[in-house]
Every structure is written in C-alpha cells, then in structure tokens.
mmCIF file of the C-alpha atoms, coordinates in Angstrom:
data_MODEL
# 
_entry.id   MODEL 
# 
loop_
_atom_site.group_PDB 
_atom_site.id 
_atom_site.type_symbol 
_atom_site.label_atom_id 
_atom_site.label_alt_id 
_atom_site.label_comp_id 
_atom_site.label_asym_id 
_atom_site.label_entity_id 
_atom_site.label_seq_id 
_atom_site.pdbx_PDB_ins_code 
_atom_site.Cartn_x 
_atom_site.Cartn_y 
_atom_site.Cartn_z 
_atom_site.occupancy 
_atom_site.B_iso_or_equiv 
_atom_site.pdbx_formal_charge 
_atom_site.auth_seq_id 
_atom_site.auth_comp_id 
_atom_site.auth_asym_id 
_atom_site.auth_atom_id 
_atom_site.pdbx_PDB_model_num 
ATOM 1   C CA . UNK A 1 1   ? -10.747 -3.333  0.755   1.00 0.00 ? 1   UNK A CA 1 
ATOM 2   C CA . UNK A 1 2   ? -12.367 -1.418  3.199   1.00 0.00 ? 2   UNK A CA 1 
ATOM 3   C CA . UNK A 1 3   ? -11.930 -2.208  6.522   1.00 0.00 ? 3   UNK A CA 1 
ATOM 4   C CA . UNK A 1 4   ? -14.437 -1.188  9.549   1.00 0.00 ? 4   UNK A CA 1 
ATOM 5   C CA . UNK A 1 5   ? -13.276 -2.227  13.469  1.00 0.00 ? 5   UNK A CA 1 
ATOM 6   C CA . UNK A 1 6   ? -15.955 -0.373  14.977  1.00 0.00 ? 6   UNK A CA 1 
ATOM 7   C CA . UNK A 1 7   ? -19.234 1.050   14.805  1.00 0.00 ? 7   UNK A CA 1 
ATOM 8   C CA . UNK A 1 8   ? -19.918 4.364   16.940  1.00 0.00 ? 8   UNK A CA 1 
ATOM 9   C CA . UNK A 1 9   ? -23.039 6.504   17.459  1.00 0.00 ? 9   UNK A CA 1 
ATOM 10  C CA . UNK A 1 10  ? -25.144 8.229   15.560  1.00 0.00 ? 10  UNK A CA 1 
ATOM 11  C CA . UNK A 1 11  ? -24.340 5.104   12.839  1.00 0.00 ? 11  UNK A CA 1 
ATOM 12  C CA . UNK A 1 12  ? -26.755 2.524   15.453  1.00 0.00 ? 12  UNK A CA 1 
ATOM 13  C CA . UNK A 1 13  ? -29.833 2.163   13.375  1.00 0.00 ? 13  UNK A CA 1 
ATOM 14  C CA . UNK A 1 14  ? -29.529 -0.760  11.591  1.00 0.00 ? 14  UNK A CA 1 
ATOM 15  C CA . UNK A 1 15  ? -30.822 1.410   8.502   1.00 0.00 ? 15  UNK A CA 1 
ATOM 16  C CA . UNK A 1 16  ? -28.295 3.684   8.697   1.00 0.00 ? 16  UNK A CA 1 
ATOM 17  C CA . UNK A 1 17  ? -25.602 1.221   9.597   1.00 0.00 ? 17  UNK A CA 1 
ATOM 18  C CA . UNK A 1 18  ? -26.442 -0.583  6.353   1.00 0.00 ? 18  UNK A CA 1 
ATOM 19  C CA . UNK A 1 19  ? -26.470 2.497   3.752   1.00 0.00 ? 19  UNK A CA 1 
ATOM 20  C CA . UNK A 1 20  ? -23.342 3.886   5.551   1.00 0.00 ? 20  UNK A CA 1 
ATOM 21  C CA . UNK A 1 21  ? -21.195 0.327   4.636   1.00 0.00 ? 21  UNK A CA 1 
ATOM 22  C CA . UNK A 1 22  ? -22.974 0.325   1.465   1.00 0.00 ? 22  UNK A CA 1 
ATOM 23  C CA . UNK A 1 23  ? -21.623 3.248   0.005   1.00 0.00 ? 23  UNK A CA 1 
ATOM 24  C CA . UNK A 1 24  ? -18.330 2.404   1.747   1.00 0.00 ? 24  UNK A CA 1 
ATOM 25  C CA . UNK A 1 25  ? -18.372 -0.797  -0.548  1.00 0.00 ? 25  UNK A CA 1 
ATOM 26  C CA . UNK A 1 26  ? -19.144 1.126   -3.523  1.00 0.00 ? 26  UNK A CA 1 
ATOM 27  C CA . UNK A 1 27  ? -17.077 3.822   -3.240  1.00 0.00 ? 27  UNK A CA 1 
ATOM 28  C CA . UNK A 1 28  ? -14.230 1.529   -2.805  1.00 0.00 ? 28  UNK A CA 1 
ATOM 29  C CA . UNK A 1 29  ? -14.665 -0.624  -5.366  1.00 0.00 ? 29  UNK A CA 1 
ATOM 30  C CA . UNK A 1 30  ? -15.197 2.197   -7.936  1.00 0.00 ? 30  UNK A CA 1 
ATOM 31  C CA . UNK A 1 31  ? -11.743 3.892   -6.946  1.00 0.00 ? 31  UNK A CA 1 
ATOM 32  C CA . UNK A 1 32  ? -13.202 7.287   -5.320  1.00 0.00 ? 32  UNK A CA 1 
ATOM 33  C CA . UNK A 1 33  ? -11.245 6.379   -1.836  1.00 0.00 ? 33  UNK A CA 1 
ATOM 34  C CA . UNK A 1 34  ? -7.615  6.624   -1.427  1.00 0.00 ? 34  UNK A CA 1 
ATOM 35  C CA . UNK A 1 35  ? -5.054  3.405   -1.990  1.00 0.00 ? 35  UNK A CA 1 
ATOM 36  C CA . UNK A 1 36  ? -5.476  1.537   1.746   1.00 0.00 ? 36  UNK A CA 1 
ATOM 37  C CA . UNK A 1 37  ? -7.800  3.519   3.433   1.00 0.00 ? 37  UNK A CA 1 
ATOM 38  C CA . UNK A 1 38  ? -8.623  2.777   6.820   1.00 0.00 ? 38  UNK A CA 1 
ATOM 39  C CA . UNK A 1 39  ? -11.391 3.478   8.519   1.00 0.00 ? 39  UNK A CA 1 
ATOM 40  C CA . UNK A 1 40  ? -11.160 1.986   12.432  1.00 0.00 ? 40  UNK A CA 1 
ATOM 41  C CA . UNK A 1 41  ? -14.169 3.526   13.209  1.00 0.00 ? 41  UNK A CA 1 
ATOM 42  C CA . UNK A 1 42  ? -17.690 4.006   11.505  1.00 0.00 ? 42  UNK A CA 1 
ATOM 43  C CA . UNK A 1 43  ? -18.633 7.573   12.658  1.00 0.00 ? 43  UNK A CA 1 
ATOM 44  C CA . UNK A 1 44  ? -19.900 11.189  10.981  1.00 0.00 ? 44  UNK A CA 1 
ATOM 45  C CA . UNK A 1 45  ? -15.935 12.507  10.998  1.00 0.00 ? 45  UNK A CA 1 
ATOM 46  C CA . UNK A 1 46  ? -14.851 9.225   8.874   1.00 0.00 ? 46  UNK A CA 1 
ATOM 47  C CA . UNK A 1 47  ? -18.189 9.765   6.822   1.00 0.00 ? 47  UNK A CA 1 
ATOM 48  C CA . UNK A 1 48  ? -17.723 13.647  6.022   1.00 0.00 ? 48  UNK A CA 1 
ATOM 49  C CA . UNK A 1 49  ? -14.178 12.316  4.826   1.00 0.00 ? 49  UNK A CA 1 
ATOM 50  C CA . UNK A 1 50  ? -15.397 9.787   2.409   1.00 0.00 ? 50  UNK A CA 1 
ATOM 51  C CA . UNK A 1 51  ? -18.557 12.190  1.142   1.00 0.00 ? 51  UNK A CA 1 
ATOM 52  C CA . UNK A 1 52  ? -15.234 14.715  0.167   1.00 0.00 ? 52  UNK A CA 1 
ATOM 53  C CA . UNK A 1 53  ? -13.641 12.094  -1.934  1.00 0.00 ? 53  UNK A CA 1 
ATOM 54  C CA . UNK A 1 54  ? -16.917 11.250  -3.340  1.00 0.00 ? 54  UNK A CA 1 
ATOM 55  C CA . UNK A 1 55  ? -17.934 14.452  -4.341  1.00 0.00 ? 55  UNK A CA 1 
ATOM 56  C CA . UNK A 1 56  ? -14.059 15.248  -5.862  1.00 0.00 ? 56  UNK A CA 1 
ATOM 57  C CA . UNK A 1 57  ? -14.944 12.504  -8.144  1.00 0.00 ? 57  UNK A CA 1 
ATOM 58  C CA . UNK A 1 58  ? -17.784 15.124  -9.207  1.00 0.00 ? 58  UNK A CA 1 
ATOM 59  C CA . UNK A 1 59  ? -20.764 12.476  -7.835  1.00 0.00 ? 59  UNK A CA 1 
ATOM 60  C CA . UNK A 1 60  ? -22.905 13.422  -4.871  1.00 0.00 ? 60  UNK A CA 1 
ATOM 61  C CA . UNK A 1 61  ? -22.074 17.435  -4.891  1.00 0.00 ? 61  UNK A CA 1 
ATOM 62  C CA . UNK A 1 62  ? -25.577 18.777  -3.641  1.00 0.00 ? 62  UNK A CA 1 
ATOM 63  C CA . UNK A 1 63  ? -25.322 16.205  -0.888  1.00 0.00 ? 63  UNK A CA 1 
ATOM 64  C CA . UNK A 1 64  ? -25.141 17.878  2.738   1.00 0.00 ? 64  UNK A CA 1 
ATOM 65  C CA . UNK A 1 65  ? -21.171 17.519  3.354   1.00 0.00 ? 65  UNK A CA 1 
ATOM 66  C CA . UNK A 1 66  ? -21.848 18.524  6.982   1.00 0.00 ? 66  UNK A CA 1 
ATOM 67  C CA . UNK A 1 67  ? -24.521 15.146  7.762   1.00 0.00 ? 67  UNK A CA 1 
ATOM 68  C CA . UNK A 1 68  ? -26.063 14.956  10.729  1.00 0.00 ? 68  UNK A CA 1 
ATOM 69  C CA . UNK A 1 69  ? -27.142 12.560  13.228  1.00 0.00 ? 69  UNK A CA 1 
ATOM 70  C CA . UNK A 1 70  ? -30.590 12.869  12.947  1.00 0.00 ? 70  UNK A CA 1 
ATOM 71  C CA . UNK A 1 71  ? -33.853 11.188  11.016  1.00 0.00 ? 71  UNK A CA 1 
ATOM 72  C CA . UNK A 1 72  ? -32.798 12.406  7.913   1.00 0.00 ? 72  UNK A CA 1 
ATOM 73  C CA . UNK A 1 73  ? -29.315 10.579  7.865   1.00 0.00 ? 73  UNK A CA 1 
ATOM 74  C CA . UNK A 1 74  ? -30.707 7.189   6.612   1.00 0.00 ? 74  UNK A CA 1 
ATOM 75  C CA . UNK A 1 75  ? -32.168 8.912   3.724   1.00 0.00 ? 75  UNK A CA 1 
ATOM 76  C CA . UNK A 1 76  ? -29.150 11.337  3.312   1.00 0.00 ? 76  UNK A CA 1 
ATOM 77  C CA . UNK A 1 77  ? -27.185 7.713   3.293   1.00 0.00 ? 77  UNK A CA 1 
ATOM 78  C CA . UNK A 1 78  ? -29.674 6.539   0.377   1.00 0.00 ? 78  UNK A CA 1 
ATOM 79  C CA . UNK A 1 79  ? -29.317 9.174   -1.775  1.00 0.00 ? 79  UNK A CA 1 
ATOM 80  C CA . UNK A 1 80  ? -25.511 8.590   -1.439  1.00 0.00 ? 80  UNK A CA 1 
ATOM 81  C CA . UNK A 1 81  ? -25.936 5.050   -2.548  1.00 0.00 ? 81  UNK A CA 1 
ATOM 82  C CA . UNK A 1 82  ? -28.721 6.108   -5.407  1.00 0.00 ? 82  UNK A CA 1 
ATOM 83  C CA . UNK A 1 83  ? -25.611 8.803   -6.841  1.00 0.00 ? 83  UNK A CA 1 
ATOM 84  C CA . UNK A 1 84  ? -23.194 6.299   -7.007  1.00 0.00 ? 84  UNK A CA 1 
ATOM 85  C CA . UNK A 1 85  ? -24.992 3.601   -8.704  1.00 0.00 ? 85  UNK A CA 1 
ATOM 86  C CA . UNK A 1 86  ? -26.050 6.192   -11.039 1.00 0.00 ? 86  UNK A CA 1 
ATOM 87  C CA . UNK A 1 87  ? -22.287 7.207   -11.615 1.00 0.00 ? 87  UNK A CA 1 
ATOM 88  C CA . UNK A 1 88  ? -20.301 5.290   -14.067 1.00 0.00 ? 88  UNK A CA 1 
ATOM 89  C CA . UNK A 1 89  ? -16.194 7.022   -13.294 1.00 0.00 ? 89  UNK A CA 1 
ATOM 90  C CA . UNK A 1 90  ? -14.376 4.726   -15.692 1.00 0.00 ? 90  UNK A CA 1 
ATOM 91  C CA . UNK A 1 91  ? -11.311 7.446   -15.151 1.00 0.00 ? 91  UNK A CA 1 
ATOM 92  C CA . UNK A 1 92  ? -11.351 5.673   -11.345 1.00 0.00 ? 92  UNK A CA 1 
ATOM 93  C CA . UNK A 1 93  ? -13.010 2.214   -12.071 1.00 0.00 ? 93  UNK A CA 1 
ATOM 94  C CA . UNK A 1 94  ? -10.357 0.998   -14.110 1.00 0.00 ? 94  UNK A CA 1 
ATOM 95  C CA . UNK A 1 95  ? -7.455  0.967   -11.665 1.00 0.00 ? 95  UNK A CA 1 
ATOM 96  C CA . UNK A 1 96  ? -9.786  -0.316  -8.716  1.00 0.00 ? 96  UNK A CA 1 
ATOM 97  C CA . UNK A 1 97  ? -10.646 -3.023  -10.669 1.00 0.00 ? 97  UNK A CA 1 
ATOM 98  C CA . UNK A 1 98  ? -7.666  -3.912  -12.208 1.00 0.00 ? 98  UNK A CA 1 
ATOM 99  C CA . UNK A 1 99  ? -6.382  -4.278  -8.256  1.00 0.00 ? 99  UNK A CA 1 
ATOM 100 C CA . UNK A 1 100 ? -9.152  -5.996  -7.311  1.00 0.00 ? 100 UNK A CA 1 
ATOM 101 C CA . UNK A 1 101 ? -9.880  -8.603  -10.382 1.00 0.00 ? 101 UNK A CA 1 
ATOM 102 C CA . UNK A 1 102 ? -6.518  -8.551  -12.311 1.00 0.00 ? 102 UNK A CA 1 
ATOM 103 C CA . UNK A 1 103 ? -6.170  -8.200  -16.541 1.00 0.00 ? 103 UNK A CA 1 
ATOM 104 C CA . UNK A 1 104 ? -7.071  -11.942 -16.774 1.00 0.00 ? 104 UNK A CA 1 
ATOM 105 C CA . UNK A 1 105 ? -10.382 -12.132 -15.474 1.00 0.00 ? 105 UNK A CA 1 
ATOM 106 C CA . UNK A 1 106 ? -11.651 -8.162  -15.466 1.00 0.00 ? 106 UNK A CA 1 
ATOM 107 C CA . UNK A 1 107 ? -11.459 -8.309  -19.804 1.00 0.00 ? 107 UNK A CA 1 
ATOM 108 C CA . UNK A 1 108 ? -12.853 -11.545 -20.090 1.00 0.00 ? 108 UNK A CA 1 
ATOM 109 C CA . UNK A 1 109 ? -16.063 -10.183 -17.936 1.00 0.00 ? 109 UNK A CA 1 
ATOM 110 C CA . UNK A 1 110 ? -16.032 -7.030  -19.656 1.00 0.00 ? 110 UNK A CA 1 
ATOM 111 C CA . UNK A 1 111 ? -16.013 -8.178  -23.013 1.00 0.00 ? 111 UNK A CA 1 
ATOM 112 C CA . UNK A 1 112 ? -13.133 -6.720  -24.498 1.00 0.00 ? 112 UNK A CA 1 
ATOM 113 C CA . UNK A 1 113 ? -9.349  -7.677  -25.017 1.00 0.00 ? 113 UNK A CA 1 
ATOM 114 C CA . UNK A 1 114 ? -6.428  -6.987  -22.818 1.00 0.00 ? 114 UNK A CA 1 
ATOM 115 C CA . UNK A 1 115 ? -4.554  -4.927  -24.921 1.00 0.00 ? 115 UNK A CA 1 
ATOM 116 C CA . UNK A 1 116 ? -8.306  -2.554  -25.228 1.00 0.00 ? 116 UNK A CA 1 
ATOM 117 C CA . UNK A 1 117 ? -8.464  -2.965  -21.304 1.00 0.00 ? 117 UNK A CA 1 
ATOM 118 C CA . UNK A 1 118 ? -4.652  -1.435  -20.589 1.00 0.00 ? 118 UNK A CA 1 
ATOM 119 C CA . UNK A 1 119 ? -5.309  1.365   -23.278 1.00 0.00 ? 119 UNK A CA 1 
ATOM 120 C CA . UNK A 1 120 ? -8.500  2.629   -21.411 1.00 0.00 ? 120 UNK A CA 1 
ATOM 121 C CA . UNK A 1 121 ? -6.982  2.007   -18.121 1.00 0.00 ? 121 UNK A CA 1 
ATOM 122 C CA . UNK A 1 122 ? -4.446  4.443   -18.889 1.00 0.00 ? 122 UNK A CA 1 
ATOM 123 C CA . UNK A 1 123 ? -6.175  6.648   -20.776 1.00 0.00 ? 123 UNK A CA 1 
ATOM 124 C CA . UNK A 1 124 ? -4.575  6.356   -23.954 1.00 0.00 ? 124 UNK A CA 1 
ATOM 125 C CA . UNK A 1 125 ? -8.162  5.885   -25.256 1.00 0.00 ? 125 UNK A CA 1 
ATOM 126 C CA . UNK A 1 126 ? -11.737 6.675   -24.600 1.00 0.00 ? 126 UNK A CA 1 
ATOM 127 C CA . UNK A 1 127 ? -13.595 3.860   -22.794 1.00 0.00 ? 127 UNK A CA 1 
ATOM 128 C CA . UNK A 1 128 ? -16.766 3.452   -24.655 1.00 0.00 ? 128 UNK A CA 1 
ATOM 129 C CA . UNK A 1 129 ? -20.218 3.975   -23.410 1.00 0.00 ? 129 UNK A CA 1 
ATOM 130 C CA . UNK A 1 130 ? -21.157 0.446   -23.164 1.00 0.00 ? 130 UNK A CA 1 
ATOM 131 C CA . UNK A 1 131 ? -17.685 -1.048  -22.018 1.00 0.00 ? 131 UNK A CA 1 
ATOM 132 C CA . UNK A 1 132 ? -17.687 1.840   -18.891 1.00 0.00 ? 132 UNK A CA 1 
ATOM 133 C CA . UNK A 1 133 ? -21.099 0.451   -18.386 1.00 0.00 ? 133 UNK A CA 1 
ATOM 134 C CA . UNK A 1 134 ? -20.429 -2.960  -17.795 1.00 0.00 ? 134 UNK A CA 1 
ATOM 135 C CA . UNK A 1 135 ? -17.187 -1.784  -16.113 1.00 0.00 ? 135 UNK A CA 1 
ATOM 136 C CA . UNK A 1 136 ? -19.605 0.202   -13.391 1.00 0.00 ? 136 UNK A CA 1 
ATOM 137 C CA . UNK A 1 137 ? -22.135 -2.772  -13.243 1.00 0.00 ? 137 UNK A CA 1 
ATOM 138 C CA . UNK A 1 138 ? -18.571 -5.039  -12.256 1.00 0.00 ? 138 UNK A CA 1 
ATOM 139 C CA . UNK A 1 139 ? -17.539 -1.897  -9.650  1.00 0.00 ? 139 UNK A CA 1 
ATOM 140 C CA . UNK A 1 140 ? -20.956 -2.104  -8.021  1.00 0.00 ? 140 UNK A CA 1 
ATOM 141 C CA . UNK A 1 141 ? -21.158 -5.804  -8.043  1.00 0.00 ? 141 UNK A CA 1 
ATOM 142 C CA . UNK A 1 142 ? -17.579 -5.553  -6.551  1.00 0.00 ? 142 UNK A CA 1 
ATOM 143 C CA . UNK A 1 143 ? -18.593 -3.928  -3.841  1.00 0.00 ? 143 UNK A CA 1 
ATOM 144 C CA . UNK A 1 144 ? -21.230 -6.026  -2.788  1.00 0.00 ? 144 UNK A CA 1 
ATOM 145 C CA . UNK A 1 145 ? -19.413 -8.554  -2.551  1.00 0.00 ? 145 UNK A CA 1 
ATOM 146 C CA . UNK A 1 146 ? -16.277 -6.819  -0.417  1.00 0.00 ? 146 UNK A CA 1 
ATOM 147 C CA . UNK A 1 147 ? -18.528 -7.132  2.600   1.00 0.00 ? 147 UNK A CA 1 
ATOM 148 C CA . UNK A 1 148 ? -17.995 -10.960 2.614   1.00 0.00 ? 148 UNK A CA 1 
ATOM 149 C CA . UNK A 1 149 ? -14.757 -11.998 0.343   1.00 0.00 ? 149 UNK A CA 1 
ATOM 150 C CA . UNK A 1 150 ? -11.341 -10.840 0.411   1.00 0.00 ? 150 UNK A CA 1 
ATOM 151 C CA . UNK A 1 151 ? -9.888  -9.941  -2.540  1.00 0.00 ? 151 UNK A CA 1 
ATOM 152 C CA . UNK A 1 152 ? -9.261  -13.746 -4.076  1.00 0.00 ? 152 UNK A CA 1 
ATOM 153 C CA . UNK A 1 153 ? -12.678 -14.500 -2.816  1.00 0.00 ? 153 UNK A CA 1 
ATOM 154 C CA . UNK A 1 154 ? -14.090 -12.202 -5.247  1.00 0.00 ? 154 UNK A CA 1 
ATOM 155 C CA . UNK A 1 155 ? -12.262 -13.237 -8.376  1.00 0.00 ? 155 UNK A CA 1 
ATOM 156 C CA . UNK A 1 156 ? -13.329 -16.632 -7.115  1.00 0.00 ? 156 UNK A CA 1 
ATOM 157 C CA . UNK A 1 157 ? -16.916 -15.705 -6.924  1.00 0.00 ? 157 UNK A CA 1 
ATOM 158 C CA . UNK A 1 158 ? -17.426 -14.922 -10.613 1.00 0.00 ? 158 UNK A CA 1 
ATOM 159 C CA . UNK A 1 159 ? -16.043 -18.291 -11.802 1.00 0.00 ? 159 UNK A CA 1 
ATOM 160 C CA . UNK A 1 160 ? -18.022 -20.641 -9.171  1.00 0.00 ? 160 UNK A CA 1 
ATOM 161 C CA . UNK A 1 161 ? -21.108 -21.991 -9.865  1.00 0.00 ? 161 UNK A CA 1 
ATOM 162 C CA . UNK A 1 162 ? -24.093 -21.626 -8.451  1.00 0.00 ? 162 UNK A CA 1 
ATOM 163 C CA . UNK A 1 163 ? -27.291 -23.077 -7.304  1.00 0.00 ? 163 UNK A CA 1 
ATOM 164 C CA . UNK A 1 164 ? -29.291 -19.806 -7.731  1.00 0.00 ? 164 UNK A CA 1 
ATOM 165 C CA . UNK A 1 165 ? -27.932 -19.230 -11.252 1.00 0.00 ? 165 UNK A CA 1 
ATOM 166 C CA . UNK A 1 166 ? -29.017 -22.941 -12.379 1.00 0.00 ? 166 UNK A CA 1 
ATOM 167 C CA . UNK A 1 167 ? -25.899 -24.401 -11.674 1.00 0.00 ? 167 UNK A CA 1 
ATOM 168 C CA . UNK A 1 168 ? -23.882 -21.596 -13.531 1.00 0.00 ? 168 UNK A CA 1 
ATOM 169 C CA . UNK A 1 169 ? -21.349 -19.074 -12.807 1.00 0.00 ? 169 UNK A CA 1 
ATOM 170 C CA . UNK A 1 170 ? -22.075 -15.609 -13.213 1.00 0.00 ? 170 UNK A CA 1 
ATOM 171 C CA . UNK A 1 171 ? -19.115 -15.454 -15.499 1.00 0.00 ? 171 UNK A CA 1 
ATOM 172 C CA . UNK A 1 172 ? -20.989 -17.508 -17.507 1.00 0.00 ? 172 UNK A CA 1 
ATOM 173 C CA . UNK A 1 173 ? -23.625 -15.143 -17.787 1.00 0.00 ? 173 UNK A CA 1 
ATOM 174 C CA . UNK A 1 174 ? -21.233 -11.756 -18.538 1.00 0.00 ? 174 UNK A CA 1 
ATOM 175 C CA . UNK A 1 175 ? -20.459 -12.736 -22.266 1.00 0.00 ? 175 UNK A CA 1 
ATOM 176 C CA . UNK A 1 176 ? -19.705 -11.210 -25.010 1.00 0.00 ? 176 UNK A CA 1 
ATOM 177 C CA . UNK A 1 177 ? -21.078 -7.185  -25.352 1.00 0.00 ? 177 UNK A CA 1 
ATOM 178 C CA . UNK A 1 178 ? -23.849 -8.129  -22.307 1.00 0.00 ? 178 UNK A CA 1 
ATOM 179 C CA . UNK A 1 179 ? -25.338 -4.989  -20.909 1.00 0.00 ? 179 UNK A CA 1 
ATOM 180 C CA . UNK A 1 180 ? -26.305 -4.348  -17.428 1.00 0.00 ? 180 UNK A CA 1 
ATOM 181 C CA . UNK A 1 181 ? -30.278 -4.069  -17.684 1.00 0.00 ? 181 UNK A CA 1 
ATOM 182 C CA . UNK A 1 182 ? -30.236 -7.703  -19.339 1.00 0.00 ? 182 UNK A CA 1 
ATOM 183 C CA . UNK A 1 183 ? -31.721 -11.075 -17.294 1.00 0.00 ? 183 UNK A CA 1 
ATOM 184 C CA . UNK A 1 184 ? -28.575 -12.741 -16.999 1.00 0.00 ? 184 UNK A CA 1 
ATOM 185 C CA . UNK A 1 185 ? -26.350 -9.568  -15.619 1.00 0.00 ? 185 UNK A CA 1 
ATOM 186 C CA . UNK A 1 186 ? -29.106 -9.234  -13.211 1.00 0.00 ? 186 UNK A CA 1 
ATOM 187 C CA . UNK A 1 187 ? -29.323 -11.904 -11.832 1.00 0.00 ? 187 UNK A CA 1 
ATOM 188 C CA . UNK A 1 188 ? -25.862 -11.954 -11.048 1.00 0.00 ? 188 UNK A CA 1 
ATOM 189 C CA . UNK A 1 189 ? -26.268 -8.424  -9.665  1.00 0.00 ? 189 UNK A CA 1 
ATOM 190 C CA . UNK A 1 190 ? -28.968 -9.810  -7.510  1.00 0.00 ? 190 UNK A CA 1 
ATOM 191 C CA . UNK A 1 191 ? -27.249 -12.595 -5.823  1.00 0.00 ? 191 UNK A CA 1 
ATOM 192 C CA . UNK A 1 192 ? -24.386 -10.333 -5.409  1.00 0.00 ? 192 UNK A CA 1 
ATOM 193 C CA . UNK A 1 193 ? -27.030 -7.820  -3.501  1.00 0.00 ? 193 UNK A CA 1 
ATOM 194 C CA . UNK A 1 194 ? -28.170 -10.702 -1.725  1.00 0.00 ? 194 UNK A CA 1 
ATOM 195 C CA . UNK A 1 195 ? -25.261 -10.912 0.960   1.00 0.00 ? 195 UNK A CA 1 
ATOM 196 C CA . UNK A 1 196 ? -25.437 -7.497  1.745   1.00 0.00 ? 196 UNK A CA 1 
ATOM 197 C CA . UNK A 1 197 ? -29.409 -7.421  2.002   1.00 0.00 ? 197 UNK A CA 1 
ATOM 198 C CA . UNK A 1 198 ? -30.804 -4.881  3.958   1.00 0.00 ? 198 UNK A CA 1 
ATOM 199 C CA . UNK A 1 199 ? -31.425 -5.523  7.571   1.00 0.00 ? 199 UNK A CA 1 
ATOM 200 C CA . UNK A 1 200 ? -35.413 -4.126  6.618   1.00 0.00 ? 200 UNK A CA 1 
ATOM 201 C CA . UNK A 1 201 ? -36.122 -6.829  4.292   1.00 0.00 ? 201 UNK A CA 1 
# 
C-alpha cells in the first residue's frame, strides 16, 4: 500500500490534502502505480508522477499534468477522483487485487470461480462487463479502506460483522452476480467511505 511520511506545501488545505490521498488510495488499489511505490513526501513533484501513471492507464488525459498550487487544485484533485471512479481497468485491477485480497476471498466477492478469476487475470479471457464492474466497485472500496488497514486488515474487513450493516458482514452482502448500484453493495461502499470522510463534512 501506499505509504505517505510527510505532507509538504501547497498540499495544506485540508480539502486538498484529502482528494490528493484519495486518489492515492484509488490509484493504488486499482493497479495504475508501480509494485512498492513510495511516496515519503506528499508534494506537486510526487503528484505530477502519479497523474503520469494515471493517465498511461488512458484515465484522466485532459487533466492539467503540470497542477498547480493554487484555488483550482482542490477541484483539479476532484476531478481526478471523479475519473477514476468512473474508470473500470480490469487489465490493472486484477493483479492489484489479487495482491491485496488473494484467489480465496477476491472470487468469492466477485461472484465467479477461481479457475474464471486466474483466466481473466491473465488475460486468457475477456473479463465481462459486469464481473470488471464489481471488480472496480472491490478496487475502489479497496482503497478506502488502505487509509486505515494493512493489507490483512482489509481481507479481514469484508468478513467481520458489523453494527452498521445489521450485524452483517459486507461479504455477506456481495453475493452471487450483485451489481454495484444495488442497496446492499452500497452500503458496504458507504461504510467503507466512511473512514476516509472528508474533513468538510
């Protein structure tokens, strides 16, 4: 996962502070940043470098590369964020979340056998609208979560229950061909959100 040790200037607005780690998070978790990248420091020249990888994954390409410090950087940030959930990659999703959740656990949320999951992980077939779908909806829930589990915490996250989710897990609630826009799913999106909520609300 993405790890930050510092925060630096112009990234000080708590606004901008939270957009910037949310698309860190995101772009993780869906694959679009390099095996173990560090970044020590939150600041424009380790932005710009994430925005490149972002856009090489063909998401974000009108995007200012060169971002600024000023007012518009928040809502620069934003649009970032909109682009990516907006992106399904399955073609860089898989692997991430292979890493992150493992073959047991990232079918069994997704729906789908093993064997289908290793054939669309490497390619050897199409991933299907509605599986790469649910596999983005896992990637962005993925990276919500990064911000506050390691990598066992998160696989442990889908299988605990909760208070919020009437005593469920959200496991329980990705079944079978689920899709994203359904109650369950979002409510497990939304309690996901909710320990990265933004420092406005």
């Amino acid at each position: 996962m993405i790890q930050i040790e510092s925060v630096s200037s112009p990234f000080i607005s708590p606004g901008v502070v939270f957009q910037a780690i949310t698309a860190l998070g995101r772009a993780d978790a869906m694959g679009l940043l390099p095996a173990h990248e560090r970044i020590e420091s939150l600041d424009l020249p380790s932005f710009r470098k994430v925005v490149r990888h972002i856009r090489g994954a063909g998401i974000a390409r009108t995007l200012p590369l060169e971002l600024s410090d000023g007012v518009g950087l928040e809502r620069t940030l934003e649009r970032l964020n909109i682009a990516l959930e907006e992106s399904p990659v399955p073609e860089f999703e898989w692997n991430r979340l292979v890493e992150v959740l493992g073959l047991p656990l990232l079918p069994r949320l997704l729906g789908i056998s093993a064997i289908s999951a290793r054939r669309y992980k490497a390619a050897a077939r199409a991933t299907p609208d509605d599986v790469a779908g649910r596999l983005h909806f896992l990637s962005l829930t993925v990276g919500d979560l990064s911000g506050a589990y390691n990598e066992m915490g998160i696989r442990q996250w889908f299988d605990r229950k909760r208070v919020q989710l009437s005593g469920r897990a959200p496991s329980e609630l990705l079944k079978g061909r689920w899709q994203p826009a359904q109650p369950g799913p979002r409510q497990v999106r939304e309690l996901a959100r909710a320990l990265t909520c933004s420092p406005a609300t």
